[in-house]
Amino acid sequence: MHDKEKSERFIFIVKWNNKSESFAQGSCFLDVKKAFGWKNNVLLIETLDGSQRETLELRETLERDYVVEPLGFGHEQAREALRHTASHILAQAVKRLFPDVRLGIGPAIEDGFYYDFDTVHGFTPEDLVSIEQEMKRIAKQNLPVTREIMSRGEARKVFEQSNETFKIEILDELPENEPISVYRQGEFIDLCAGPHVPYTGYLKAFKLLNIAGAYWRGDENRPMLQRIYGTAFMDQEGLRAHLARLEEIKQRDHRKLGKQLDLFSIEEDGGPGLVYWHPKGAIVREIIENYWKEEHRKRGYDLVYTPHIAKLDIWKVSGHWDWYKENMYSPMEVDDMKYLLKPMNCPFHILIYKGKTRSYRDLPIRYGELGTVYRYERSGVLHGMLRVRGFTQDDAHLFCRPDQLEQQLIEVLDLTGFMLKTFGYDEYYCMLSVRDPENKAGYIGDDDVWEQAEAALESALKARNLQYQVDVGEAKFYGPAIDINIKDAMGRLWQGPTIQADFTLPERFDIHYIGEDGQRHRPVMIHRTVLGAMERFIGGLIEHYAGAFPLWLSPVQIRVMPVSDKQSSYAEEVQKRFKEQGFRAECDLGQDKIGYKIRQAQLEKVPYMIIVGEREKQSHEISVRHRSLGDLGVMGIDEFIEKVRHEAVSKSLESVFDRV
RNA sequence: GCCGGCGUAGCUCAAGGGCAGAGCAACGGUUUCGUAAACCGUAGGUUAAGGGUUCGAUUCCCUUCGCCGGCUCCA
């Protein structure tokens, strides 16, 4: 072949990893994949040339020269492409089995994908099995997944033919200039922006997980569709690991552990969303509350207690009556006066502030309270201790001068980080929740006041070098907030601390302080919680620790168990020593064999088991077993106490004996 | 609130239009034991509540309550 001929036929050069290949007009990235010898674990292509990186499908035709990088399952977009294709395969399978369905939407999500269907047939778990089988068949057929750009009219015709009214609705709402793309695989066609993987055969490891109702476009005024959730991975091993993780999450469920460990309950006779703290759960809560109080005192907070109800009027002044009514319990009549159960503590703290004239020298004033509030939540959203109707916020309101605001916000951020770390939440994410500029009617206060508050929060985040994401429309009705999500041991995010700057309530309650100039000035308020609410925080902690609380929080820290009755009095003597040293220690004097006692203690996740038999009784020593480290051998009582005391006092997350 | 599923002994779970069952826990004994379950026995139920169909309902139907998975909303 002459060079001239070659250069005419091979017009594009693609470079990867210092290698380059030439391609003829009309080649696509599947050809590139072949040329470079990439395997089927390449799902998308990323271009490295050009000012902006671009991700492309393997079916994309070459249009110029490229420098590329293949993207595998580890890359978010590539992962989503595979799962998105999986959702199309799901829809195709469902349409084959249930021809009357109409399609909603079917995106990739965090851990998998879903597709929404409208059909009179109610999907059952048995259906999932047959749908999965059909999906496997489609994958085996290895249908090409192709993309077409259509005119609006053409697309409309296609979906009208198949009576896909939901697709038409989406189509009609696509912006004018948006190219309309449609994906096909075999007989299946879907309106979709992509990207996708090139063949259905790329789907090798997947599982359908559950069926749930979901409003069309998340709007409760629109029809409810049936959603099928599934997940997909590159290989069986990835899928297996994911399913194992789901199982682990199930085992850690605070509702399950709460019952097993006898920490709390929610009583059907008492009402939904109302938590009963059993003795062991109450100990955990009490310890956390004491710790909380101690840390707040250290930082200049004054702790207060306020009532559970107050006259309707103050809720009008605060704005709750107008902006928060649907979350509040109905008024109750007392002496011809209407009272409301409090959904928040702020107005009460303001009343205390307002009780006397404040000087600029008094500020900042920080009122902290473990304040129990009640909020009406729709029945369907309640969830164990994580979403309840009555809960205790670790609340505080800081009243400060405008010039103190940023420093106060920074101190709150520091306190938050400090306390979260104690519980082993080393990773957390900050969200700056601002109001939705499209919906100003949903918030109280003037524009300039909002801007001021949002700016203050942002500059505090910047001052502490915290990464944050702006969350539009997530502000509270009276002010913007920093909402902090904490990452637990399973890598899940939980709503935790929230910090709000508020210029509005001081205005509404007309509170002030006397400045250096002898004039009245308006203070700024910070609303904040560090843990969020005791219920939610401890519910999350149970899952974070899988029920195995670190020593300082364990309801029972040490259980002493005699091998037989003959050592009972020695066991009690040992227990007494522990109790004298301030440990929560128990004695198991049951008639059971030692193996049984150990099993019970293990199941209850008691950190330290002290086994005393005839040998220990004679030598005045103890045999120590740790719930996760196992048998630690025989040691002296004082030696043990000294070590374990250090573990408890330091609030260690690990055993002192866990040294390698 | 909405869609779907579920509700049987304190707990975990069977059975099912014709007398409601097991294991663990509880209780009474026997056993005195060395690092995750000794043995024997006893008791425990208006099958979530209410209504209907039926000779007969715990089972089938309806309503209510609660729980679970989601949707929507929050600490």
XYZ file of N, CA and C in Angstrom, chain A residues 232-327:
288
model
N -26.408 -3.133 39.406
C -25.581 -3.842 38.430
C -24.114 -3.554 38.700
N -23.302 -4.558 38.493
C -21.858 -4.427 38.676
C -21.128 -5.015 37.489
N -19.831 -4.771 37.481
C -19.022 -5.244 36.370
C -18.952 -6.767 36.374
N -18.864 -7.337 37.561
C -18.734 -8.789 37.639
C -19.477 -9.317 38.864
N -19.567 -10.624 38.949
C -20.299 -11.260 40.047
C -19.693 -10.908 41.401
N -18.382 -10.770 41.431
C -17.717 -10.471 42.696
C -18.168 -9.106 43.235
N -18.238 -8.146 42.334
C -18.697 -6.812 42.739
C -20.128 -6.859 43.236
N -20.945 -7.600 42.547
C -22.352 -7.729 42.936
C -22.463 -8.418 44.293
N -21.686 -9.487 44.444
C -21.727 -10.247 45.688
C -21.339 -9.348 46.869
N -20.271 -8.576 46.668
C -19.807 -7.687 47.739
C -20.886 -6.663 48.080
N -21.560 -6.160 47.067
C -22.607 -5.166 47.310
C -23.773 -5.781 48.085
N -24.165 -6.977 47.698
C -25.276 -7.637 48.394
C -24.890 -7.965 49.836
N -23.618 -8.312 50.028
C -23.140 -8.584 51.388
C -23.215 -7.302 52.217
N -22.909 -6.197 51.586
C -22.966 -4.920 52.286
C -24.411 -4.597 52.669
N -25.333 -4.860 51.757
C -26.747 -4.629 52.067
C -27.169 -5.484 53.257
N -26.652 -6.708 53.294
C -26.982 -7.606 54.395
C -26.406 -7.068 55.705
N -25.175 -6.575 55.637
C -24.524 -5.990 56.814
C -25.324 -4.785 57.320
N -25.800 -3.967 56.401
C -26.602 -2.807 56.777
C -27.879 -3.250 57.479
N -28.454 -4.322 56.994
C -29.668 -4.862 57.588
C -29.393 -5.330 59.023
N -28.247 -5.977 59.206
C -27.891 -6.460 60.531
C -27.647 -5.303 61.498
N -27.188 -4.184 60.963
C -26.887 -3.034 61.809
C -28.092 -2.144 62.052
N -29.190 -2.445 61.436
C -30.366 -1.588 61.541
C -30.666 -1.270 63.012
N -30.752 0.013 63.328
C -30.925 0.403 64.736
C -32.244 -0.094 65.312
N -33.207 -0.357 64.451
C -34.488 -0.858 64.967
C -34.320 -2.290 65.433
N -33.567 -3.063 64.656
C -33.297 -4.457 65.006
C -32.405 -4.517 66.250
N -31.309 -3.755 66.226
C -30.391 -3.761 67.373
C -31.035 -3.136 68.603
N -31.865 -2.144 68.389
C -32.533 -1.483 69.508
C -33.381 -2.463 70.288
N -33.984 -3.390 69.568
C -34.810 -4.404 70.205
C -33.917 -5.470 70.840
N -32.959 -5.959 70.059
C -32.050 -6.996 70.548
C -31.321 -6.574 71.817
N -30.846 -5.322 71.821
C -30.041 -4.846 72.941
C -30.898 -4.145 73.991
N -32.196 -4.124 73.751
C -33.140 -3.531 74.699
C -32.818 -2.067 74.996
N -32.619 -1.295 73.927
C -32.247 0.108 74.097
C -33.458 1.038 74.082
N -34.393 0.752 73.189
C -35.550 1.650 73.080
C -36.691 0.900 72.414
N -37.866 1.498 72.442
C -38.980 0.935 71.687
C -39.891 2.065 71.263
N -40.744 1.745 70.325
C -41.808 2.658 69.945
C -43.073 1.854 70.133
N -43.961 2.346 70.993
C -45.098 1.555 71.430
C -46.332 1.836 70.593
N -46.876 0.765 70.056
C -48.081 0.918 69.252
C -49.189 1.582 70.068
N -49.279 1.205 71.337
C -50.327 1.783 72.180
C -50.062 3.251 72.502
N -48.809 3.642 72.412
C -48.459 5.035 72.741
C -48.560 5.963 71.545
N -48.381 5.399 70.370
C -48.480 6.222 69.169
C -47.202 6.185 68.358
N -47.348 6.335 67.056
C -46.180 6.243 66.182
C -45.248 7.446 66.326
N -43.970 7.203 66.117
C -42.997 8.290 66.099
C -42.644 8.809 67.479
N -43.029 8.079 68.534
C -42.739 8.525 69.896
C -41.881 7.461 70.566
N -40.710 7.877 71.017
C -39.687 6.926 71.447
C -39.699 6.694 72.954
N -39.619 5.422 73.340
C -39.464 5.049 74.754
C -38.029 4.585 74.934
N -37.305 5.292 75.776
C -35.913 4.920 76.035
C -35.886 3.929 77.180
N -35.455 2.706 76.893
C -35.366 1.686 77.941
C -34.107 1.966 78.772
N -33.978 1.307 79.935
C -32.852 1.645 80.815
C -31.492 1.688 80.112
N -31.226 0.706 79.255
C -29.896 0.687 78.629
C -29.721 1.812 77.611
N -30.765 2.084 76.861
C -30.693 3.201 75.917
C -30.579 4.508 76.664
N -31.273 4.587 77.798
C -31.263 5.811 78.595
C -29.862 6.093 79.133
N -29.118 5.036 79.467
C -27.750 5.245 79.953
C -26.901 5.866 78.848
N -27.011 5.318 77.669
C -26.232 5.852 76.543
C -26.572 7.331 76.346
N -27.857 7.611 76.359
C -28.284 8.988 76.151
C -27.782 9.903 77.265
N -27.896 9.425 78.479
C -27.473 10.246 79.613
C -25.985 10.578 79.523
N -25.184 9.585 79.152
C -23.740 9.827 79.063
C -23.438 10.853 77.968
N -24.126 10.702 76.861
C -23.895 11.641 75.760
C -24.355 13.039 76.165
N -25.481 13.106 76.843
C -25.975 14.413 77.271
C -25.027 15.070 78.268
N -24.503 14.260 79.179
C -23.564 14.828 80.160
C -22.312 15.353 79.473
N -21.837 14.574 78.526
C -20.669 14.995 77.754
C -20.972 16.306 77.025
N -22.147 16.348 76.444
C -22.587 17.539 75.691
C -22.615 18.774 76.607
N -23.209 18.575 77.777
C -23.320 19.701 78.708
C -21.942 20.200 79.125
N -21.080 19.253 79.440
C -19.728 19.581 79.871
C -18.988 20.405 78.810
N -19.060 19.941 77.577
C -18.359 20.637 76.503
C -18.938 22.022 76.247
N -20.238 22.158 76.480
C -20.866 23.464 76.265
C -20.521 24.445 77.378
N -20.531 23.951 78.601
C -20.126 24.813 79.725
C -18.716 25.343 79.492
N -17.833 24.427 79.070
C -16.443 24.819 78.827
C -16.341 25.967 77.842
N -17.279 26.015 76.909
C -17.204 26.998 75.836
C -18.105 28.192 76.066
N -18.495 28.400 77.306
C -19.213 29.632 77.630
C -20.705 29.602 77.388
N -21.266 28.424 77.193
C -22.722 28.357 77.033
C -23.386 28.378 78.405
N -24.567 28.986 78.472
C -25.414 28.876 79.653
C -26.515 27.890 79.311
N -26.713 26.910 80.183
C -27.739 25.916 79.877
C -29.057 26.312 80.521
N -30.125 26.121 79.775
C -31.454 26.524 80.246
C -32.448 25.379 80.049
N -33.587 25.527 80.674
C -34.719 24.623 80.431
C -35.917 25.489 80.093
N -36.688 25.095 79.127
C -37.883 25.879 78.786
C -39.087 24.950 78.663
N -40.294 25.515 78.688
C -41.505 24.686 78.695
C -41.728 23.946 77.376
N -42.725 23.071 77.410
C -43.068 22.326 76.200
C -44.163 22.997 75.402
N -44.920 23.871 76.060
C -46.009 24.542 75.348
C -45.930 26.036 75.594
N -46.536 26.781 74.711
C -46.604 28.230 74.885
C -47.806 28.769 74.121
N -48.197 29.982 74.494
C -49.359 30.609 73.862
C -49.179 30.738 72.357
N -50.269 30.585 71.684
C -50.286 30.667 70.224
C -49.616 31.939 69.719
N -49.826 33.026 70.451
C -49.313 34.323 69.992
C -47.818 34.346 69.693
N -47.031 33.703 70.557
C -45.601 33.817 70.283
C -45.230 33.055 69.009
N -46.033 32.073 68.664
C -45.766 31.340 67.404
C -46.187 32.159 66.204
N -47.075 33.109 66.464
C -47.424 34.048 65.384
C -46.281 35.029 65.202
N -45.774 35.524 66.324
C -44.660 36.475 66.251
C -43.450 35.820 65.569
N -43.181 34.587 65.937
C -41.990 33.922 65.401
C -42.150 33.552 63.930
N -43.409 33.485 63.488
C -43.639 33.110 62.101
C -43.966 31.639 61.929
N -43.804 30.857 63.017
C -44.089 29.434 62.894
C -45.541 29.182 62.499
N -46.437 29.959 63.069
C -47.856 29.726 62.819
C -48.181 29.871 61.329
N -47.476 30.774 60.668
C -47.725 30.964 59.241
C -46.876 30.074 58.344
N -45.661 29.819 58.771
C -44.741 29.117 57.873
C -44.483 27.660 58.241
N -44.943 27.246 59.398
C -44.555 25.919 59.875
C -45.752 25.147 60.407
N -46.934 25.703 60.146
C -48.160 25.162 60.717
C -48.357 23.676 60.437
N -48.100 23.244 59.201
C -48.392 21.851 58.834
C -47.522 20.862 59.590
N -46.469 21.363 60.252
C -45.629 20.475 61.052
C -45.934 20.563 62.544
